[in-house]
Amino acid sequence: MTRTAVFPGSFDPITNAHLDVIRRGAALFDQLVIGVLTNPRKTPTFSSAERVALIQAEVGDLGPSVLVEAFEGLTVDFAARHQAGFVIRGLRAISDFEAELQMAHTNRRLSSSVDTVFLMTSLEYGYVSSTLAKEIAALGGDVSAMVPPGVADALHTRVV
Ligand code: PNS
């Protein structure tokens, strides 16, 4: 039996905290599908194609068991399309927990065949977020501890 998990998110852009969850999730499951949400009601900094490409550039070394795809709609439907029984989410701090718990319960109500697995983001990335990385890059600060070099370049080009 192949154990497949999806890791949905905005990834606008991917950070070292996300990558930490991806690497550890990839070790737990046979297949990990990273789902980049295309939300028609939001205008992201990077298009979904750009977000997918930025992630693909970072996860190539993990091999064919890690896929990256843009998706629209419900996470549980994305999981079903990939026959995934698990949704992975990272928890950086207790402040993440309330919203994540609500999402996990919601997804479970929407589909009883999907379980959420939380991974605690490694301590050194506990403060990292896409939003902060964008703010720091926009103000000319150093984001090298928060995002991989390719993403830092993309941020400095895009966020001015
Ligand atoms: O990176 P984010 O913004 O914290 O990710 C949030 C995400 C994409 C996981 C969440 O908004 C989501 O699952 N959106 C898809 C729509 C959906 O399934 N909503 C109901 C579950 S809360």
CSV table of N, CA and C and ligand atoms in Angstrom, one decimal:
chain,number,residue,atom,x,y,z
A,1,MET,N,0.9,-1.2,0.0
A,1,MET,CA,0.0,0.0,0.0
A,1,MET,C,0.9,1.3,0.0
A,2,THR,N,0.6,2.2,-0.9
A,2,THR,CA,1.4,3.4,-1.0
A,2,THR,C,0.7,4.4,0.0
A,3,ARG,N,1.5,5.0,0.9
A,3,ARG,CA,1.1,6.0,1.8
A,3,ARG,C,1.4,7.4,1.2
A,4,THR,N,0.3,8.1,0.8
A,4,THR,CA,0.5,9.4,0.2
A,4,THR,C,0.0,10.5,1.1
A,5,ALA,N,0.7,11.6,1.2
A,5,ALA,CA,0.3,12.7,1.9
A,5,ALA,C,0.4,14.0,1.0
A,6,VAL,N,-0.5,14.9,1.3
A,6,VAL,CA,-0.4,16.2,0.6
A,6,VAL,C,0.0,17.2,1.6
A,7,PHE,N,0.8,18.2,1.1
A,7,PHE,CA,1.1,19.3,2.0
A,7,PHE,C,0.6,20.6,1.3
A,8,PRO,N,-0.6,21.1,1.7
A,8,PRO,CA,-1.2,22.2,1.0
A,8,PRO,C,-0.7,23.5,1.7
A,9,GLY,N,-0.6,24.6,0.9
A,9,GLY,CA,-0.2,25.9,1.4
A,9,GLY,C,-0.2,26.9,0.4
A,10,SER,N,0.0,28.2,0.9
A,10,SER,CA,0.1,29.3,-0.1
A,10,SER,C,1.5,29.4,-0.7
A,11,PHE,N,2.5,29.1,0.1
A,11,PHE,CA,3.9,29.1,-0.3
A,11,PHE,C,4.2,30.4,-1.1
A,12,ASP,N,3.9,31.5,-0.5
A,12,ASP,CA,4.1,32.8,-1.3
A,12,ASP,C,5.2,33.7,-0.6
A,13,PRO,N,6.4,33.3,-0.7
A,13,PRO,CA,7.0,32.1,-1.3
A,13,PRO,C,7.4,31.0,-0.2
A,14,ILE,N,7.9,29.9,-0.8
A,14,ILE,CA,8.4,28.9,0.1
A,14,ILE,C,9.5,29.4,1.0
A,15,THR,N,9.5,28.9,2.3
A,15,THR,CA,10.5,29.4,3.3
A,15,THR,C,11.3,28.1,3.7
A,16,ASN,N,12.3,28.4,4.5
A,16,ASN,CA,13.1,27.3,5.1
A,16,ASN,C,12.2,26.5,6.1
A,17,ALA,N,11.3,27.1,6.7
A,17,ALA,CA,10.4,26.4,7.6
A,17,ALA,C,9.5,25.4,6.8
A,18,HIS,N,9.0,25.8,5.7
A,18,HIS,CA,8.2,24.9,4.8
A,18,HIS,C,9.2,23.7,4.4
A,19,LEU,N,10.4,24.1,4.0
A,19,LEU,CA,11.3,23.1,3.4
A,19,LEU,C,11.6,22.0,4.5
A,20,ASP,N,11.7,22.5,5.7
A,20,ASP,CA,12.0,21.6,6.8
A,20,ASP,C,10.8,20.6,7.0
A,21,VAL,N,9.6,21.1,6.9
A,21,VAL,CA,8.4,20.2,7.0
A,21,VAL,C,8.4,19.2,5.8
A,22,ILE,N,8.8,19.7,4.6
A,22,ILE,CA,8.7,18.9,3.4
A,22,ILE,C,9.8,17.8,3.5
A,23,ARG,N,11.0,18.1,3.9
A,23,ARG,CA,12.0,17.1,4.1
A,23,ARG,C,11.6,16.0,5.1
A,24,ARG,N,11.1,16.4,6.2
A,24,ARG,CA,10.7,15.5,7.2
A,24,ARG,C,9.4,14.7,6.8
A,25,GLY,N,8.5,15.4,6.1
A,25,GLY,CA,7.3,14.7,5.6
A,25,GLY,C,7.7,13.6,4.6
A,26,ALA,N,8.6,14.0,3.7
A,26,ALA,CA,9.0,13.1,2.6
A,26,ALA,C,9.6,11.8,3.2
A,27,ALA,N,10.2,11.9,4.4
A,27,ALA,CA,10.8,10.7,5.0
A,27,ALA,C,9.7,9.8,5.7
A,28,LEU,N,8.6,10.4,5.9
A,28,LEU,CA,7.5,9.7,6.6
A,28,LEU,C,6.6,8.9,5.6
A,29,PHE,N,6.4,9.5,4.4
A,29,PHE,CA,5.4,8.9,3.5
A,29,PHE,C,6.1,8.5,2.2
A,30,ASP,N,5.4,7.5,1.5
A,30,ASP,CA,6.0,7.0,0.2
A,30,ASP,C,5.9,8.1,-0.8
A,31,GLN,N,4.9,8.9,-0.8
A,31,GLN,CA,4.7,10.0,-1.8
A,31,GLN,C,4.2,11.2,-1.1
A,32,LEU,N,4.8,12.3,-1.4
A,32,LEU,CA,4.4,13.6,-0.8
A,32,LEU,C,4.1,14.6,-2.0
A,33,VAL,N,2.8,15.1,-2.0
A,33,VAL,CA,2.4,16.0,-3.0
A,33,VAL,C,2.2,17.4,-2.4
A,34,ILE,N,3.1,18.3,-2.8
A,34,ILE,CA,3.0,19.7,-2.3
A,34,ILE,C,2.0,20.4,-3.1
A,35,GLY,N,0.9,20.9,-2.5
A,35,GLY,CA,-0.1,21.6,-3.2
A,35,GLY,C,-0.1,23.1,-3.0
A,36,VAL,N,0.1,23.8,-4.1
A,36,VAL,CA,0.2,25.3,-4.1
A,36,VAL,C,-1.2,25.9,-4.4
A,37,LEU,N,-1.8,26.5,-3.4
A,37,LEU,CA,-3.1,27.0,-3.5
A,37,LEU,C,-3.2,28.2,-4.5
A,38,THR,N,-4.1,28.0,-5.5
A,38,THR,CA,-4.4,29.1,-6.3
A,38,THR,C,-5.8,29.7,-5.8
A,39,ASN,N,-5.7,30.8,-5.2
A,39,ASN,CA,-6.9,31.4,-4.6
A,39,ASN,C,-7.4,32.6,-5.4
A,40,PRO,N,-8.5,32.4,-6.2
A,40,PRO,CA,-8.9,33.5,-7.1
A,40,PRO,C,-9.3,34.8,-6.3
A,41,ARG,N,-9.5,34.7,-5.0
A,41,ARG,CA,-9.9,35.8,-4.2
A,41,ARG,C,-8.7,36.6,-3.6
A,42,LYS,N,-7.5,36.1,-3.9
A,42,LYS,CA,-6.3,36.7,-3.3
A,42,LYS,C,-5.3,37.0,-4.4
A,43,THR,N,-4.5,38.1,-4.3
A,43,THR,CA,-3.5,38.4,-5.2
A,43,THR,C,-2.1,38.1,-4.6
A,44,PRO,N,-1.5,37.0,-4.9
A,44,PRO,CA,-0.3,36.7,-4.2
A,44,PRO,C,0.9,37.5,-4.8
A,45,THR,N,2.0,37.5,-4.1
A,45,THR,CA,3.2,38.2,-4.6
A,45,THR,C,3.7,37.4,-5.9
A,46,PHE,N,3.7,36.1,-5.8
A,46,PHE,CA,4.2,35.3,-6.9
A,46,PHE,C,3.0,34.5,-7.4
A,47,SER,N,3.0,34.4,-8.8
A,47,SER,CA,1.9,33.6,-9.4
A,47,SER,C,2.0,32.1,-9.0
A,48,SER,N,1.0,31.3,-9.2
A,48,SER,CA,1.1,29.9,-8.7
A,48,SER,C,2.2,29.2,-9.5
A,49,ALA,N,2.3,29.6,-10.8
A,49,ALA,CA,3.4,28.9,-11.6
A,49,ALA,C,4.8,29.3,-11.1
A,50,GLU,N,4.9,30.5,-10.6
A,50,GLU,CA,6.2,30.9,-10.0
A,50,GLU,C,6.4,30.2,-8.7
A,51,ARG,N,5.4,30.1,-7.9
A,51,ARG,CA,5.5,29.5,-6.6
A,51,ARG,C,5.9,28.0,-6.8
A,52,VAL,N,5.2,27.4,-7.7
A,52,VAL,CA,5.5,25.9,-8.0
A,52,VAL,C,7.0,25.8,-8.5
A,53,ALA,N,7.5,26.7,-9.4
A,53,ALA,CA,8.8,26.6,-9.9
A,53,ALA,C,9.9,26.8,-8.7
A,54,LEU,N,9.6,27.8,-7.9
A,54,LEU,CA,10.5,28.1,-6.7
A,54,LEU,C,10.6,26.8,-5.8
A,55,ILE,N,9.5,26.2,-5.6
A,55,ILE,CA,9.5,24.9,-4.8
A,55,ILE,C,10.3,23.8,-5.5
A,56,GLN,N,9.9,23.7,-6.8
A,56,GLN,CA,10.6,22.6,-7.6
A,56,GLN,C,12.1,22.7,-7.5
A,57,ALA,N,12.6,23.9,-7.6
A,57,ALA,CA,14.0,24.1,-7.6
A,57,ALA,C,14.7,23.7,-6.3
A,58,GLU,N,13.9,23.6,-5.2
A,58,GLU,CA,14.4,23.2,-3.9
A,58,GLU,C,14.2,21.8,-3.5
A,59,VAL,N,13.3,21.1,-4.2
A,59,VAL,CA,13.0,19.7,-3.7
A,59,VAL,C,13.5,18.7,-4.7
A,60,GLY,N,14.2,19.1,-5.8
A,60,GLY,CA,14.6,18.1,-6.8
A,60,GLY,C,15.5,17.0,-6.2
A,61,ASP,N,16.3,17.3,-5.2
A,61,ASP,CA,17.1,16.3,-4.6
A,61,ASP,C,16.3,15.2,-3.8
A,62,LEU,N,15.1,15.5,-3.5
A,62,LEU,CA,14.3,14.5,-2.8
A,62,LEU,C,13.7,13.4,-3.7
A,63,GLY,N,13.9,13.5,-5.0
A,63,GLY,CA,13.5,12.5,-5.9
A,63,GLY,C,12.1,12.5,-6.3
A,64,PRO,N,11.7,11.4,-7.1
A,64,PRO,CA,10.3,11.4,-7.7
A,64,PRO,C,9.2,11.2,-6.7
A,65,SER,N,9.5,10.9,-5.5
A,65,SER,CA,8.4,10.7,-4.5
A,65,SER,C,7.8,12.0,-4.0
A,66,VAL,N,8.5,13.1,-4.4
A,66,VAL,CA,8.0,14.5,-4.0
A,66,VAL,C,7.5,15.2,-5.2
A,67,LEU,N,6.2,15.5,-5.3
A,67,LEU,CA,5.7,16.3,-6.5
A,67,LEU,C,5.2,17.6,-6.0
A,68,VAL,N,5.2,18.6,-6.9
A,68,VAL,CA,4.7,19.9,-6.6
A,68,VAL,C,3.6,20.2,-7.7
A,69,GLU,N,2.5,20.7,-7.2
A,69,GLU,CA,1.3,21.0,-8.1
A,69,GLU,C,0.5,22.2,-7.6
A,70,ALA,N,0.1,23.0,-8.5
A,70,ALA,CA,-0.9,24.0,-8.1
A,70,ALA,C,-2.3,23.4,-8.0
A,71,PHE,N,-3.1,23.9,-7.1
A,71,PHE,CA,-4.5,23.4,-7.1
A,71,PHE,C,-5.4,24.5,-6.7
A,72,GLU,N,-6.7,24.3,-7.1
A,72,GLU,CA,-7.8,25.2,-6.8
A,72,GLU,C,-8.8,24.5,-6.0
A,73,GLY,N,-9.5,25.1,-5.1
A,73,GLY,CA,-10.6,24.4,-4.5
A,73,GLY,C,-10.2,23.8,-3.1
A,74,LEU,N,-10.9,22.8,-2.7
A,74,LEU,CA,-10.7,22.2,-1.4
A,74,LEU,C,-9.5,21.3,-1.3
A,75,THR,N,-8.8,21.4,-0.2
A,75,THR,CA,-7.7,20.6,0.1
A,75,THR,C,-8.1,19.1,0.1
A,76,VAL,N,-9.3,18.8,0.6
A,76,VAL,CA,-9.7,17.4,0.7
A,76,VAL,C,-9.9,16.8,-0.7
A,77,ASP,N,-10.4,17.7,-1.6
A,77,ASP,CA,-10.5,17.2,-3.0
A,77,ASP,C,-9.2,17.0,-3.7
A,78,PHE,N,-8.2,17.9,-3.4
A,78,PHE,CA,-6.9,17.7,-3.9
A,78,PHE,C,-6.3,16.4,-3.4
A,79,ALA,N,-6.5,16.2,-2.1
A,79,ALA,CA,-6.0,14.9,-1.5
A,79,ALA,C,-6.6,13.7,-2.2
A,80,ALA,N,-7.9,13.8,-2.4
A,80,ALA,CA,-8.7,12.6,-3.1
A,80,ALA,C,-8.1,12.4,-4.5
A,81,ARG,N,-7.8,13.5,-5.2
A,81,ARG,CA,-7.3,13.3,-6.6
A,81,ARG,C,-6.0,12.5,-6.5
A,82,HIS,N,-5.2,12.7,-5.5
A,82,HIS,CA,-3.9,12.0,-5.3
A,82,HIS,C,-4.0,10.7,-4.5
A,83,GLN,N,-5.3,10.3,-4.1
A,83,GLN,CA,-5.5,9.2,-3.3
A,83,GLN,C,-4.6,9.3,-2.0
A,84,ALA,N,-4.6,10.5,-1.5
A,84,ALA,CA,-3.8,10.7,-0.3
A,84,ALA,C,-4.7,10.6,1.0
A,85,GLY,N,-4.3,9.9,2.0
A,85,GLY,CA,-5.0,9.8,3.2
A,85,GLY,C,-4.6,10.7,4.3
A,86,PHE,N,-3.6,11.6,4.0
A,86,PHE,CA,-3.0,12.4,5.0
A,86,PHE,C,-2.8,13.8,4.4
A,87,VAL,N,-3.0,14.8,5.3
A,87,VAL,CA,-2.6,16.2,5.1
A,87,VAL,C,-1.5,16.5,6.1
A,88,ILE,N,-0.4,17.1,5.6
A,88,ILE,CA,0.6,17.5,6.5
A,88,ILE,C,0.6,19.0,6.7
A,89,ARG,N,0.7,19.4,7.9
A,89,ARG,CA,0.9,20.8,8.2
A,89,ARG,C,2.0,21.0,9.2
A,90,GLY,N,2.7,22.1,9.2
A,90,GLY,CA,3.7,22.4,10.1
A,90,GLY,C,3.2,23.3,11.2
A,91,LEU,N,3.7,23.1,12.4
A,91,LEU,CA,3.4,24.0,13.5
A,91,LEU,C,4.6,24.6,14.0
A,92,ARG,N,4.7,26.0,13.9
A,92,ARG,CA,5.9,26.7,14.4
A,92,ARG,C,5.8,27.0,15.8
A,93,ALA,N,4.6,27.4,16.3
A,93,ALA,CA,4.4,27.9,17.7
A,93,ALA,C,3.0,27.6,18.1
A,94,ILE,N,2.7,27.7,19.4
A,94,ILE,CA,1.4,27.4,19.9
A,94,ILE,C,0.4,28.4,19.2
A,95,SER,N,0.8,29.5,18.8
A,95,SER,CA,-0.1,30.5,18.1
A,95,SER,C,-0.6,29.9,16.8
A,96,ASP,N,0.1,29.0,16.2
A,96,ASP,CA,-0.4,28.4,14.9
A,96,ASP,C,-1.5,27.4,15.2
A,97,PHE,N,-1.5,26.9,16.5
A,97,PHE,CA,-2.3,25.7,16.7
A,97,PHE,C,-3.8,25.9,16.6
A,98,GLU,N,-4.3,27.0,17.0
A,98,GLU,CA,-5.8,27.2,17.0
A,98,GLU,C,-6.4,27.1,15.6
A,99,ALA,N,-5.7,27.9,14.7
A,99,ALA,CA,-6.2,27.9,13.3
A,99,ALA,C,-6.0,26.5,12.7
A,100,GLU,N,-4.9,25.9,13.0
A,100,GLU,CA,-4.6,24.6,12.4
A,100,GLU,C,-5.6,23.5,12.9
A,101,LEU,N,-5.9,23.6,14.2
A,101,LEU,CA,-6.8,22.6,14.7
A,101,LEU,C,-8.2,22.8,14.0
A,102,GLN,N,-8.6,24.0,13.8
A,102,GLN,CA,-9.9,24.3,13.2
A,102,GLN,C,-9.9,23.7,11.7
A,103,MET,N,-8.8,24.0,11.1
A,103,MET,CA,-8.6,23.5,9.7
A,103,MET,C,-8.7,21.9,9.6
A,104,ALA,N,-8.0,21.3,10.6
A,104,ALA,CA,-7.9,19.9,10.6
A,104,ALA,C,-9.3,19.3,10.9
A,105,HIS,N,-10.1,19.9,11.8
A,105,HIS,CA,-11.4,19.4,12.1
A,105,HIS,C,-12.3,19.6,10.9
A,106,THR,N,-12.2,20.8,10.2
A,106,THR,CA,-13.0,21.1,9.1
A,106,THR,C,-12.7,20.1,8.0
A,107,ASN,N,-11.4,19.8,7.7
A,107,ASN,CA,-11.1,18.8,6.7
A,107,ASN,C,-11.6,17.4,7.0
A,108,ARG,N,-11.6,17.1,8.3
A,108,ARG,CA,-12.1,15.8,8.7
A,108,ARG,C,-13.6,15.7,8.5
A,109,ARG,N,-14.3,16.8,8.8
A,109,ARG,CA,-15.8,16.9,8.5
A,109,ARG,C,-16.1,16.7,7.0
A,110,LEU,N,-15.2,17.4,6.2
A,110,LEU,CA,-15.5,17.3,4.8
A,110,LEU,C,-15.1,15.9,4.2
A,111,SER,N,-14.1,15.3,4.8
A,111,SER,CA,-13.8,14.0,4.3
A,111,SER,C,-13.2,13.1,5.5
A,112,SER,N,-13.9,12.1,5.8
A,112,SER,CA,-13.5,11.2,6.9
A,112,SER,C,-12.3,10.3,6.5
A,113,SER,N,-11.9,10.4,5.2
A,113,SER,CA,-10.8,9.5,4.8
A,113,SER,C,-9.5,10.3,4.9
A,114,VAL,N,-9.5,11.5,5.4
A,114,VAL,CA,-8.3,12.3,5.4
A,114,VAL,C,-7.9,12.7,6.9
A,115,ASP,N,-6.7,12.4,7.3
A,115,ASP,CA,-6.2,12.7,8.6
A,115,ASP,C,-5.1,13.8,8.5
A,116,THR,N,-5.1,14.7,9.4
A,116,THR,CA,-4.0,15.7,9.4
A,116,THR,C,-2.9,15.3,10.3
A,117,VAL,N,-1.7,15.4,9.8
A,117,VAL,CA,-0.5,15.0,10.6
A,117,VAL,C,0.3,16.3,10.8
A,118,PHE,N,0.5,16.7,12.0
A,118,PHE,CA,1.3,17.9,12.3
A,118,PHE,C,2.7,17.6,12.6
A,119,LEU,N,3.6,18.4,11.9
A,119,LEU,CA,5.0,18.2,12.2
A,119,LEU,C,5.5,19.6,12.9
A,120,MET,N,6.2,19.5,14.0
A,120,MET,CA,6.7,20.7,14.6
A,120,MET,C,7.9,21.2,13.8
A,121,THR,N,7.8,22.4,13.3
A,121,THR,CA,8.9,23.0,12.6
A,121,THR,C,10.1,23.0,13.5
A,122,SER,N,11.3,22.7,13.0
A,122,SER,CA,12.5,22.7,13.8
A,122,SER,C,12.7,24.1,14.4
A,123,LEU,N,13.3,24.1,15.6
A,123,LEU,CA,13.3,25.3,16.5
A,123,LEU,C,13.9,26.5,15.7
A,124,GLU,N,14.9,26.3,14.9
A,124,GLU,CA,15.6,27.4,14.3
A,124,GLU,C,14.7,28.1,13.3
A,125,TYR,N,13.6,27.5,12.9
A,125,TYR,CA,12.7,28.1,11.9
A,125,TYR,C,11.4,28.5,12.5
A,126,GLY,N,11.3,28.5,13.8
A,126,GLY,CA,10.1,28.7,14.5
A,126,GLY,C,9.5,30.2,14.3
A,127,TYR,N,10.4,31.1,13.9
A,127,TYR,CA,10.0,32.5,13.7
A,127,TYR,C,9.8,32.8,12.2
A,128,VAL,N,10.0,31.9,11.4
A,128,VAL,CA,10.1,32.2,9.9
A,128,VAL,C,8.7,32.2,9.3
A,129,SER,N,8.4,33.2,8.5
A,129,SER,CA,7.1,33.2,7.8
A,129,SER,C,7.3,33.9,6.4
A,130,SER,N,6.5,33.5,5.4
A,130,SER,CA,6.6,34.1,4.1
A,130,SER,C,6.3,35.6,4.2
A,131,THR,N,5.4,36.0,5.1
A,131,THR,CA,5.0,37.4,5.2
A,131,THR,C,6.2,38.2,5.7
A,132,LEU,N,6.8,37.7,6.8
A,132,LEU,CA,8.0,38.4,7.3
A,132,LEU,C,9.1,38.5,6.3
A,133,ALA,N,9.4,37.4,5.6
A,133,ALA,CA,10.5,37.4,4.6
A,133,ALA,C,10.2,38.5,3.6
A,134,LYS,N,8.9,38.6,3.2
A,134,LYS,CA,8.6,39.6,2.1
A,134,LYS,C,8.8,41.0,2.7
A,135,GLU,N,8.4,41.2,4.0
A,135,GLU,CA,8.6,42.6,4.6
A,135,GLU,C,10.0,42.9,4.7
A,136,ILE,N,10.8,42.0,5.1
A,136,ILE,CA,12.3,42.2,5.3
A,136,ILE,C,12.9,42.5,4.0
A,137,ALA,N,12.6,41.7,3.0
A,137,ALA,CA,13.2,41.9,1.7
A,137,ALA,C,12.8,43.2,1.1
A,138,ALA,N,11.5,43.6,1.3
A,138,ALA,CA,11.1,44.9,0.8
A,138,ALA,C,11.8,46.1,1.5
A,139,LEU,N,12.3,45.9,2.7
A,139,LEU,CA,13.0,46.9,3.4
A,139,LEU,C,14.5,46.8,3.3
A,140,GLY,N,14.9,45.9,2.3
A,140,GLY,CA,16.4,45.8,2.1
A,140,GLY,C,17.1,44.9,3.0
A,141,GLY,N,16.4,44.2,3.9
A,141,GLY,CA,17.1,43.3,4.9
A,141,GLY,C,17.6,42.0,4.4
A,142,ASP,N,18.3,41.3,5.2
A,142,ASP,CA,18.9,40.0,4.9
A,142,ASP,C,17.9,38.9,5.2
A,143,VAL,N,17.5,38.1,4.2
A,143,VAL,CA,16.5,37.1,4.4
A,143,VAL,C,17.2,35.7,4.3
A,144,SER,N,18.5,35.7,4.3
A,144,SER,CA,19.2,34.4,3.9
A,144,SER,C,19.0,33.3,5.0
A,145,ALA,N,18.6,33.7,6.2
A,145,ALA,CA,18.3,32.6,7.2
A,145,ALA,C,16.9,32.1,7.1
A,146,MET,N,16.1,32.8,6.3
A,146,MET,CA,14.6,32.5,6.3
A,146,MET,C,14.2,31.7,5.0
A,147,VAL,N,14.9,32.0,3.9
A,147,VAL,CA,14.5,31.4,2.7
A,147,VAL,C,15.8,30.9,1.9
A,148,PRO,N,15.6,29.9,1.0
A,148,PRO,CA,16.8,29.5,0.3
A,148,PRO,C,17.3,30.6,-0.7
A,149,PRO,N,18.6,30.5,-1.2
A,149,PRO,CA,19.1,31.6,-2.0
A,149,PRO,C,18.3,31.9,-3.2
A,150,GLY,N,17.7,30.9,-3.9
A,150,GLY,CA,16.9,31.2,-5.1
A,150,GLY,C,15.7,32.0,-4.8
A,151,VAL,N,15.1,31.8,-3.6
A,151,VAL,CA,13.9,32.5,-3.2
A,151,VAL,C,14.3,33.9,-2.8
A,152,ALA,N,15.5,34.0,-2.1
A,152,ALA,CA,15.9,35.3,-1.7
A,152,ALA,C,16.1,36.2,-2.9
A,153,ASP,N,16.7,35.7,-4.0
A,153,ASP,CA,16.9,36.4,-5.2
A,153,ASP,C,15.6,36.9,-5.8
A,154,ALA,N,14.7,35.9,-5.8
A,154,ALA,CA,13.3,36.2,-6.4
A,154,ALA,C,12.6,37.3,-5.6
A,155,LEU,N,12.8,37.3,-4.3
A,155,LEU,CA,12.2,38.3,-3.4
A,155,LEU,C,12.8,39.6,-3.6
A,156,HIS,N,14.1,39.7,-3.7
A,156,HIS,CA,14.7,41.0,-3.9
A,156,HIS,C,14.4,41.6,-5.2
A,157,THR,N,14.1,40.8,-6.2
A,157,THR,CA,13.7,41.3,-7.5
A,157,THR,C,12.3,41.7,-7.5
A,158,ARG,N,11.4,41.0,-6.8
A,158,ARG,CA,10.0,41.2,-6.9
A,158,ARG,C,9.5,42.2,-5.8
A,159,VAL,N,10.0,42.1,-4.6
A,159,VAL,CA,9.4,42.9,-3.5
A,159,VAL,C,10.2,44.2,-3.4
A,160,VAL,N,9.8,45.3,-3.9
A,160,VAL,CA,10.5,46.5,-3.8
A,160,VAL,C,9.7,47.6,-3.1
B,1,PNS,O1,0.0,28.4,3.8
B,1,PNS,P1,-1.4,28.7,4.3
B,1,PNS,O2,-2.0,30.0,3.7
B,1,PNS,O3,-1.4,28.7,5.8
B,1,PNS,O4,-2.3,27.5,3.8
B,1,PNS,C1,-3.7,27.5,4.0
B,1,PNS,C2,-4.4,26.3,3.2
B,1,PNS,C3,-4.0,26.5,1.8
B,1,PNS,C4,-3.9,25.0,3.7
B,1,PNS,C5,-5.9,26.4,3.5
B,1,PNS,O5,-6.3,27.8,3.2
B,1,PNS,C6,-6.7,25.5,2.5
B,1,PNS,O6,-6.7,24.3,2.7
B,1,PNS,N1,-7.3,26.1,1.5
B,1,PNS,C7,-8.1,25.3,0.5
B,1,PNS,C8,-9.6,25.5,0.7
B,1,PNS,C9,-10.1,24.6,1.8
B,1,PNS,O7,-9.9,23.4,1.6
B,1,PNS,N2,-10.7,25.1,2.8
B,1,PNS,C10,-11.3,24.3,3.9
B,1,PNS,C11,-10.3,23.7,4.8
B,1,PNS,S1,-9.8,24.9,6.0
